[in-house]
Amino acid sequence: MTSHDVVARIRRLARTRRVGHGGTLDPMATGVLVIGVGRATRLLTYVIGARKSYTATVRLGQSTVTDDAEGDVIATTPAGQLTDEAIRAALVPLTGEIDQVPSAVSAIKVDGRRAYKRVRDGESVELRARRVTISRLDVLAVRRDTPDLVDVDIDLTCSSGTYVRAVARDAGLALGVGGHLTALRRTAVGGFRLTEAATLDDLERRAPEVVGLPLAAAAERFFPRRDASADEARVLSHGGPLDAVGVTGPYAVFDPAGGLVAIVSERDGRARAEIVLAPA
């Protein structure tokens, strides 16, 4: 199931076309997909840029055309001789702030066409490296269940735009045996965690009431909070600026009743709305 498939399903359940998601999951991946319904779709641009956490399995000893299990195997090199220490050492340079070349089979556009479409048409695609941050990468287990292959279970937190498939590929390259991803589960997007996620079956049972977190509560979870007076809320809801209070980055402004008025950023001594969310 693709992320778009999930959106289409929730549109039907919620009985509205105004549904979007906060960051694509590959079809083979499972886990957290943040969905916005109604006015909450306007917050998704911030969710897409949030840091994300994953658990994944890297298979060493095989390379695939897609850098994951969905693609054909293009090279096989026995990996059974690799020590646990060597595997852990190969992952160290892949953490921190790094320049990562995305998988060729990605949604990145090359001259107006998605890279994965070019690859499927038989083209050779080379993408530029991107600066990403992998702030945490832990090895959970090293398994040797299949001769000449080694499966490494990892847990990582990374910036938006990081390709976990590329981590598997680059670890395999560093060890000289090739590597690809066989499992991927997103466990968190920003402060939204897998433990609080609902399954599609859950949503089917409670449709059309599919929203698990009201708009104001979601904003309070995701942004710093500023409480406004009634007059300030009125000014902001009509597009006017407020006095700056020295809060860095976008923050959420709430009216005296606890309603979400806008997402605001400060510049030149004024606080101006990036998105106004107060009901008309």
mmCIF file of C-alpha atoms in Angstrom:
data_model
loop_
_atom_site.group_PDB
_atom_site.id
_atom_site.type_symbol
_atom_site.label_atom_id
_atom_site.label_comp_id
_atom_site.label_asym_id
_atom_site.label_seq_id
_atom_site.Cartn_x
_atom_site.Cartn_y
_atom_site.Cartn_z
ATOM 1 C CA MET A 1 0.000 0.000 0.000
ATOM 2 C CA THR A 2 1.322 3.422 -0.957
ATOM 3 C CA SER A 3 0.927 6.593 1.084
ATOM 4 C CA HIS A 4 -1.489 7.835 -1.577
ATOM 5 C CA ASP A 5 -3.554 4.663 -1.129
ATOM 6 C CA VAL A 6 -3.843 5.455 2.580
ATOM 7 C CA VAL A 7 -4.966 9.022 1.828
ATOM 8 C CA ALA A 8 -7.590 7.723 -0.628
ATOM 9 C CA ARG A 9 -8.906 5.286 1.976
ATOM 10 C CA ILE A 10 -9.177 7.983 4.645
ATOM 11 C CA ARG A 11 -10.912 10.351 2.235
ATOM 12 C CA ARG A 12 -13.615 7.723 1.891
ATOM 13 C CA LEU A 13 -13.816 7.070 5.629
ATOM 14 C CA ALA A 14 -13.821 10.761 6.617
ATOM 15 C CA ARG A 15 -16.168 11.687 3.764
ATOM 16 C CA THR A 16 -14.004 14.574 2.633
ATOM 17 C CA ARG A 17 -11.506 15.190 -0.153
ATOM 18 C CA ARG A 18 -9.442 17.424 2.130
ATOM 19 C CA VAL A 19 -6.952 14.818 3.338
ATOM 20 C CA GLY A 20 -3.156 14.717 2.996
ATOM 21 C CA HIS A 21 -0.114 13.017 4.485
ATOM 22 C CA GLY A 22 3.007 14.370 6.173
ATOM 23 C CA GLY A 23 5.783 12.450 4.426
ATOM 24 C CA THR A 24 5.746 9.521 2.014
ATOM 25 C CA LEU A 25 6.410 5.968 3.172
ATOM 26 C CA ASP A 26 7.785 3.511 0.622
ATOM 27 C CA PRO A 27 5.261 0.756 -0.219
ATOM 28 C CA MET A 28 7.433 -1.864 1.542
ATOM 29 C CA ALA A 29 7.604 0.261 4.702
ATOM 30 C CA THR A 30 5.257 0.161 7.684
ATOM 31 C CA GLY A 31 4.700 2.405 10.679
ATOM 32 C CA VAL A 32 3.808 6.026 11.274
ATOM 33 C CA LEU A 33 2.122 8.056 8.535
ATOM 34 C CA VAL A 34 0.817 11.404 9.806
ATOM 35 C CA ILE A 35 -2.499 12.254 8.155
ATOM 36 C CA GLY A 36 -4.134 15.674 8.122
ATOM 37 C CA VAL A 37 -7.899 16.048 7.675
ATOM 38 C CA GLY A 38 -9.678 19.312 6.885
ATOM 39 C CA ARG A 39 -7.880 22.434 8.105
ATOM 40 C CA ALA A 40 -5.089 20.261 9.539
ATOM 41 C CA THR A 41 -3.802 19.625 6.014
ATOM 42 C CA ARG A 42 -2.282 23.113 6.217
ATOM 43 C CA LEU A 43 0.054 21.956 8.989
ATOM 44 C CA LEU A 44 1.480 19.078 6.961
ATOM 45 C CA THR A 45 4.198 21.212 5.365
ATOM 46 C CA TYR A 46 5.794 21.433 8.818
ATOM 47 C CA VAL A 47 5.356 17.713 9.511
ATOM 48 C CA ILE A 48 7.155 16.781 6.280
ATOM 49 C CA GLY A 49 10.280 18.568 7.510
ATOM 50 C CA ALA A 50 10.283 16.955 10.959
ATOM 51 C CA ARG A 51 12.918 14.486 12.105
ATOM 52 C CA LYS A 52 11.947 10.837 11.840
ATOM 53 C CA SER A 53 12.871 7.574 13.561
ATOM 54 C CA TYR A 54 12.980 4.103 12.037
ATOM 55 C CA THR A 55 13.793 0.508 12.758
ATOM 56 C CA ALA A 56 15.214 -1.328 9.756
ATOM 57 C CA THR A 57 16.988 -4.465 8.626
ATOM 58 C CA VAL A 58 20.080 -4.201 6.420
ATOM 59 C CA ARG A 59 21.044 -7.310 4.479
ATOM 60 C CA LEU A 60 24.768 -7.504 3.751
ATOM 61 C CA GLY A 61 25.977 -9.658 0.872
ATOM 62 C CA GLN A 62 23.516 -8.569 -1.807
ATOM 63 C CA SER A 63 22.948 -5.360 -3.779
ATOM 64 C CA THR A 64 19.677 -4.566 -5.528
ATOM 65 C CA VAL A 65 18.740 -2.054 -8.202
ATOM 66 C CA THR A 66 16.460 -0.202 -5.752
ATOM 67 C CA ASP A 67 18.674 -0.566 -2.641
ATOM 68 C CA ASP A 68 15.780 -2.430 -1.008
ATOM 69 C CA ALA A 69 14.021 -5.787 -1.246
ATOM 70 C CA GLU A 70 11.602 -4.595 -3.927
ATOM 71 C CA GLY A 71 14.333 -4.486 -6.591
ATOM 72 C CA ASP A 72 16.154 -7.261 -8.449
ATOM 73 C CA VAL A 73 19.443 -8.494 -6.991
ATOM 74 C CA ILE A 74 22.266 -7.167 -9.180
ATOM 75 C CA ALA A 75 25.314 -8.435 -7.252
ATOM 76 C CA THR A 76 26.065 -11.064 -4.630
ATOM 77 C CA THR A 77 29.238 -11.245 -2.510
ATOM 78 C CA PRO A 78 29.601 -13.635 0.458
ATOM 79 C CA ALA A 79 29.405 -11.695 3.723
ATOM 80 C CA GLY A 80 29.621 -14.480 6.261
ATOM 81 C CA GLN A 81 33.208 -13.621 7.172
ATOM 82 C CA LEU A 82 32.304 -10.129 8.432
ATOM 83 C CA THR A 83 32.744 -9.655 12.151
ATOM 84 C CA ASP A 84 30.248 -7.807 14.307
ATOM 85 C CA GLU A 85 32.967 -5.256 15.076
ATOM 86 C CA ALA A 86 33.601 -4.574 11.376
ATOM 87 C CA ILE A 87 29.881 -4.101 10.750
ATOM 88 C CA ARG A 88 29.499 -1.657 13.617
ATOM 89 C CA ALA A 89 32.606 0.239 12.505
ATOM 90 C CA ALA A 90 31.210 0.611 8.958
ATOM 91 C CA LEU A 91 28.104 2.323 10.313
ATOM 92 C CA VAL A 92 29.981 4.940 12.343
ATOM 93 C CA PRO A 93 30.890 7.166 9.330
ATOM 94 C CA LEU A 94 27.225 7.074 8.274
ATOM 95 C CA THR A 95 26.117 8.965 11.392
ATOM 96 C CA GLY A 96 26.141 12.666 12.170
ATOM 97 C CA GLU A 97 25.941 15.320 9.468
ATOM 98 C CA ILE A 98 26.831 13.579 6.205
ATOM 99 C CA ASP A 99 26.549 13.995 2.443
ATOM 100 C CA GLN A 100 24.263 11.200 1.275
ATOM 101 C CA VAL A 101 23.552 10.244 -2.342
ATOM 102 C CA PRO A 102 19.846 9.330 -2.542
ATOM 103 C CA SER A 103 18.786 6.018 -4.022
ATOM 104 C CA ALA A 104 18.525 6.239 -7.813
ATOM 105 C CA VAL A 105 15.037 4.769 -7.501
ATOM 106 C CA SER A 106 13.581 7.752 -5.652
ATOM 107 C CA ALA A 107 10.942 10.399 -6.258
ATOM 108 C CA ILE A 108 13.551 13.114 -6.806
ATOM 109 C CA LYS A 109 13.035 14.871 -10.133
ATOM 110 C CA VAL A 110 15.777 14.866 -12.768
ATOM 111 C CA ASP A 111 15.052 17.322 -15.598
ATOM 112 C CA GLY A 112 11.377 17.251 -14.734
ATOM 113 C CA ARG A 113 10.958 13.466 -14.425
ATOM 114 C CA ARG A 114 11.041 11.302 -11.315
ATOM 115 C CA ALA A 115 14.312 9.426 -10.945
ATOM 116 C CA TYR A 116 12.555 6.093 -10.417
ATOM 117 C CA LYS A 117 10.682 6.469 -13.713
ATOM 118 C CA ARG A 118 13.951 7.078 -15.555
ATOM 119 C CA VAL A 119 15.500 3.969 -13.963
ATOM 120 C CA ARG A 120 12.474 1.859 -14.890
ATOM 121 C CA ASP A 121 12.835 3.086 -18.474
ATOM 122 C CA GLY A 122 16.392 1.723 -18.498
ATOM 123 C CA GLU A 123 18.249 5.001 -17.971
ATOM 124 C CA SER A 124 21.314 5.348 -15.768
ATOM 125 C CA VAL A 125 20.615 8.008 -13.134
ATOM 126 C CA GLU A 126 23.174 9.738 -10.926
ATOM 127 C CA LEU A 127 21.831 11.979 -8.185
ATOM 128 C CA ARG A 128 23.718 14.660 -6.309
ATOM 129 C CA ALA A 129 24.622 14.128 -2.676
ATOM 130 C CA ARG A 130 22.467 15.897 -0.113
ATOM 131 C CA ARG A 131 23.426 17.053 3.353
ATOM 132 C CA VAL A 132 21.411 15.062 5.918
ATOM 133 C CA THR A 133 21.781 14.361 9.623
ATOM 134 C CA ILE A 134 21.579 10.933 11.222
ATOM 135 C CA SER A 135 21.586 11.887 14.879
ATOM 136 C CA ARG A 136 21.352 8.346 16.213
ATOM 137 C CA LEU A 137 22.124 4.933 14.686
ATOM 138 C CA ASP A 138 22.070 1.930 17.021
ATOM 139 C CA VAL A 139 22.734 -1.694 16.100
ATOM 140 C CA LEU A 140 20.054 -3.846 17.727
ATOM 141 C CA ALA A 141 21.185 -7.242 16.444
ATOM 142 C CA VAL A 142 23.493 -8.949 13.968
ATOM 143 C CA ARG A 143 21.936 -12.161 12.615
ATOM 144 C CA ARG A 144 23.490 -14.907 10.480
ATOM 145 C CA ASP A 145 20.444 -16.998 9.622
ATOM 146 C CA THR A 146 21.336 -17.522 5.939
ATOM 147 C CA PRO A 147 24.729 -18.722 4.655
ATOM 148 C CA ASP A 148 26.869 -15.910 3.177
ATOM 149 C CA LEU A 149 24.352 -13.239 4.231
ATOM 150 C CA VAL A 150 24.284 -11.089 7.355
ATOM 151 C CA ASP A 151 21.152 -9.264 8.556
ATOM 152 C CA VAL A 152 21.693 -6.212 10.741
ATOM 153 C CA ASP A 153 18.771 -4.752 12.674
ATOM 154 C CA ILE A 154 19.199 -1.018 13.286
ATOM 155 C CA ASP A 155 17.317 1.795 15.012
ATOM 156 C CA LEU A 156 17.931 5.365 13.846
ATOM 157 C CA THR A 157 16.731 8.944 14.050
ATOM 158 C CA CYS A 158 17.394 11.229 11.100
ATOM 159 C CA SER A 159 16.526 14.493 9.424
ATOM 160 C CA SER A 160 13.918 14.865 6.732
ATOM 161 C CA GLY A 161 15.275 13.814 3.339
ATOM 162 C CA THR A 162 17.398 10.945 4.660
ATOM 163 C CA TYR A 163 17.157 7.674 2.742
ATOM 164 C CA VAL A 164 17.485 4.632 5.012
ATOM 165 C CA ARG A 165 17.922 2.553 1.847
ATOM 166 C CA ALA A 166 21.041 4.586 1.152
ATOM 167 C CA VAL A 167 22.383 3.735 4.624
ATOM 168 C CA ALA A 168 22.053 0.034 3.754
ATOM 169 C CA ARG A 169 23.688 0.555 0.361
ATOM 170 C CA ASP A 170 26.577 2.599 1.759
ATOM 171 C CA ALA A 171 27.240 0.179 4.620
ATOM 172 C CA GLY A 172 27.471 -2.637 2.096
ATOM 173 C CA LEU A 173 29.799 -0.627 -0.117
ATOM 174 C CA ALA A 174 32.062 0.213 2.819
ATOM 175 C CA LEU A 175 32.313 -3.475 3.721
ATOM 176 C CA GLY A 176 32.868 -4.562 0.104
ATOM 177 C CA VAL A 177 29.925 -6.967 0.010
ATOM 178 C CA GLY A 178 26.975 -4.810 -1.038
ATOM 179 C CA GLY A 179 23.850 -4.208 0.975
ATOM 180 C CA HIS A 180 20.163 -3.449 0.752
ATOM 181 C CA LEU A 181 17.169 -2.883 2.996
ATOM 182 C CA THR A 182 14.814 -5.801 3.691
ATOM 183 C CA ALA A 183 12.531 -4.170 6.280
ATOM 184 C CA LEU A 184 11.661 -0.608 7.278
ATOM 185 C CA ARG A 185 9.317 0.623 9.983
ATOM 186 C CA ARG A 186 8.865 4.295 10.818
ATOM 187 C CA THR A 187 8.485 4.593 14.559
ATOM 188 C CA ALA A 188 8.154 8.365 14.960
ATOM 189 C CA VAL A 189 7.589 11.603 13.052
ATOM 190 C CA GLY A 190 8.525 14.535 15.245
ATOM 191 C CA GLY A 191 6.670 13.893 18.502
ATOM 192 C CA PHE A 192 4.123 11.551 16.933
ATOM 193 C CA ARG A 193 5.015 7.960 17.846
ATOM 194 C CA LEU A 194 4.007 4.499 16.696
ATOM 195 C CA THR A 195 2.539 3.653 20.108
ATOM 196 C CA GLU A 196 -0.286 6.161 19.574
ATOM 197 C CA ALA A 197 -0.937 5.397 15.896
ATOM 198 C CA ALA A 198 -4.226 3.877 14.721
ATOM 199 C CA THR A 199 -4.491 1.121 12.146
ATOM 200 C CA LEU A 200 -6.711 1.481 9.108
ATOM 201 C CA ASP A 201 -8.954 -1.209 10.621
ATOM 202 C CA ASP A 202 -9.314 0.988 13.720
ATOM 203 C CA LEU A 203 -10.335 3.913 11.533
ATOM 204 C CA GLU A 204 -12.838 1.776 9.604
ATOM 205 C CA ARG A 205 -14.585 0.911 12.873
ATOM 206 C CA ARG A 206 -14.941 4.513 14.026
ATOM 207 C CA ALA A 207 -15.563 6.209 10.655
ATOM 208 C CA PRO A 208 -16.361 8.952 9.885
ATOM 209 C CA GLU A 209 -14.754 10.091 13.168
ATOM 210 C CA VAL A 210 -11.222 9.241 12.044
ATOM 211 C CA VAL A 211 -9.355 12.152 13.646
ATOM 212 C CA GLY A 212 -7.400 11.010 16.691
ATOM 213 C CA LEU A 213 -5.851 14.350 17.624
ATOM 214 C CA PRO A 214 -7.787 17.639 17.289
ATOM 215 C CA LEU A 215 -6.102 20.471 15.399
ATOM 216 C CA ALA A 216 -5.257 22.586 18.466
ATOM 217 C CA ALA A 217 -3.860 19.588 20.355
ATOM 218 C CA ALA A 218 -1.732 18.575 17.372
ATOM 219 C CA ALA A 219 -0.312 22.086 17.051
ATOM 220 C CA GLU A 220 0.470 22.230 20.760
ATOM 221 C CA ARG A 221 2.352 18.938 20.451
ATOM 222 C CA PHE A 222 4.336 20.085 17.442
ATOM 223 C CA PHE A 223 5.081 23.794 18.015
ATOM 224 C CA PRO A 224 6.081 26.135 20.841
ATOM 225 C CA ARG A 225 2.957 27.783 22.272
ATOM 226 C CA ARG A 226 2.021 31.458 22.628
ATOM 227 C CA ASP A 227 -1.203 32.559 24.293
ATOM 228 C CA ALA A 228 -2.807 35.667 22.847
ATOM 229 C CA SER A 229 -5.352 38.068 24.257
ATOM 230 C CA ALA A 230 -8.742 38.371 22.558
ATOM 231 C CA ASP A 231 -7.601 41.555 20.807
ATOM 232 C CA GLU A 232 -4.340 39.946 19.634
ATOM 233 C CA ALA A 233 -6.202 36.890 18.366
ATOM 234 C CA ARG A 234 -8.579 39.116 16.417
ATOM 235 C CA VAL A 235 -5.713 41.045 14.795
ATOM 236 C CA LEU A 236 -3.853 37.875 13.895
ATOM 237 C CA SER A 237 -6.915 36.133 12.482
ATOM 238 C CA HIS A 238 -7.346 39.046 10.063
ATOM 239 C CA GLY A 239 -3.728 38.866 8.917
ATOM 240 C CA GLY A 240 -2.311 41.608 11.104
ATOM 241 C CA PRO A 241 1.020 41.380 12.981
ATOM 242 C CA LEU A 242 1.665 41.073 16.711
ATOM 243 C CA ASP A 243 4.592 42.290 18.772
ATOM 244 C CA ALA A 244 7.491 39.847 18.771
ATOM 245 C CA VAL A 245 8.194 37.899 21.969
ATOM 246 C CA GLY A 246 11.568 36.442 21.014
ATOM 247 C CA VAL A 247 10.503 32.887 20.186
ATOM 248 C CA THR A 248 12.763 31.217 17.617
ATOM 249 C CA GLY A 249 11.183 29.392 14.712
ATOM 250 C CA PRO A 250 7.487 28.938 13.858
ATOM 251 C CA TYR A 251 5.163 28.741 16.840
ATOM 252 C CA ALA A 252 1.455 28.290 17.465
ATOM 253 C CA VAL A 253 -0.721 31.120 18.777
ATOM 254 C CA PHE A 254 -3.858 30.274 20.760
ATOM 255 C CA ASP A 255 -6.819 32.469 21.701
ATOM 256 C CA PRO A 256 -8.111 32.783 25.301
ATOM 257 C CA ALA A 257 -10.511 29.857 24.742
ATOM 258 C CA GLY A 258 -7.665 27.582 23.667
ATOM 259 C CA GLY A 259 -8.463 27.690 19.966
ATOM 260 C CA LEU A 260 -5.631 27.656 17.434
ATOM 261 C CA VAL A 261 -5.400 31.020 15.666
ATOM 262 C CA ALA A 262 -2.278 30.775 13.501
ATOM 263 C CA ILE A 263 1.238 29.490 12.985
ATOM 264 C CA VAL A 264 3.526 32.487 13.362
ATOM 265 C CA SER A 265 7.163 33.414 12.801
ATOM 266 C CA GLU A 266 9.014 36.526 13.906
ATOM 267 C CA ARG A 267 11.091 38.865 11.798
ATOM 268 C CA ASP A 268 12.003 42.545 11.999
ATOM 269 C CA GLY A 269 10.501 42.825 15.466
ATOM 270 C CA ARG A 270 7.037 41.649 14.431
ATOM 271 C CA ALA A 271 5.214 38.324 14.667
ATOM 272 C CA ARG A 272 3.409 37.536 11.438
ATOM 273 C CA ALA A 273 1.179 34.618 10.498
ATOM 274 C CA GLU A 274 2.559 32.011 8.127
ATOM 275 C CA ILE A 275 -0.788 30.207 8.208
ATOM 276 C CA VAL A 276 -4.064 31.500 9.671
ATOM 277 C CA LEU A 277 -6.171 28.661 11.066
ATOM 278 C CA ALA A 278 -8.855 30.482 13.047
ATOM 279 C CA PRO A 279 -12.305 29.579 11.701
ATOM 280 C CA ALA A 280 -13.730 32.172 9.363
#
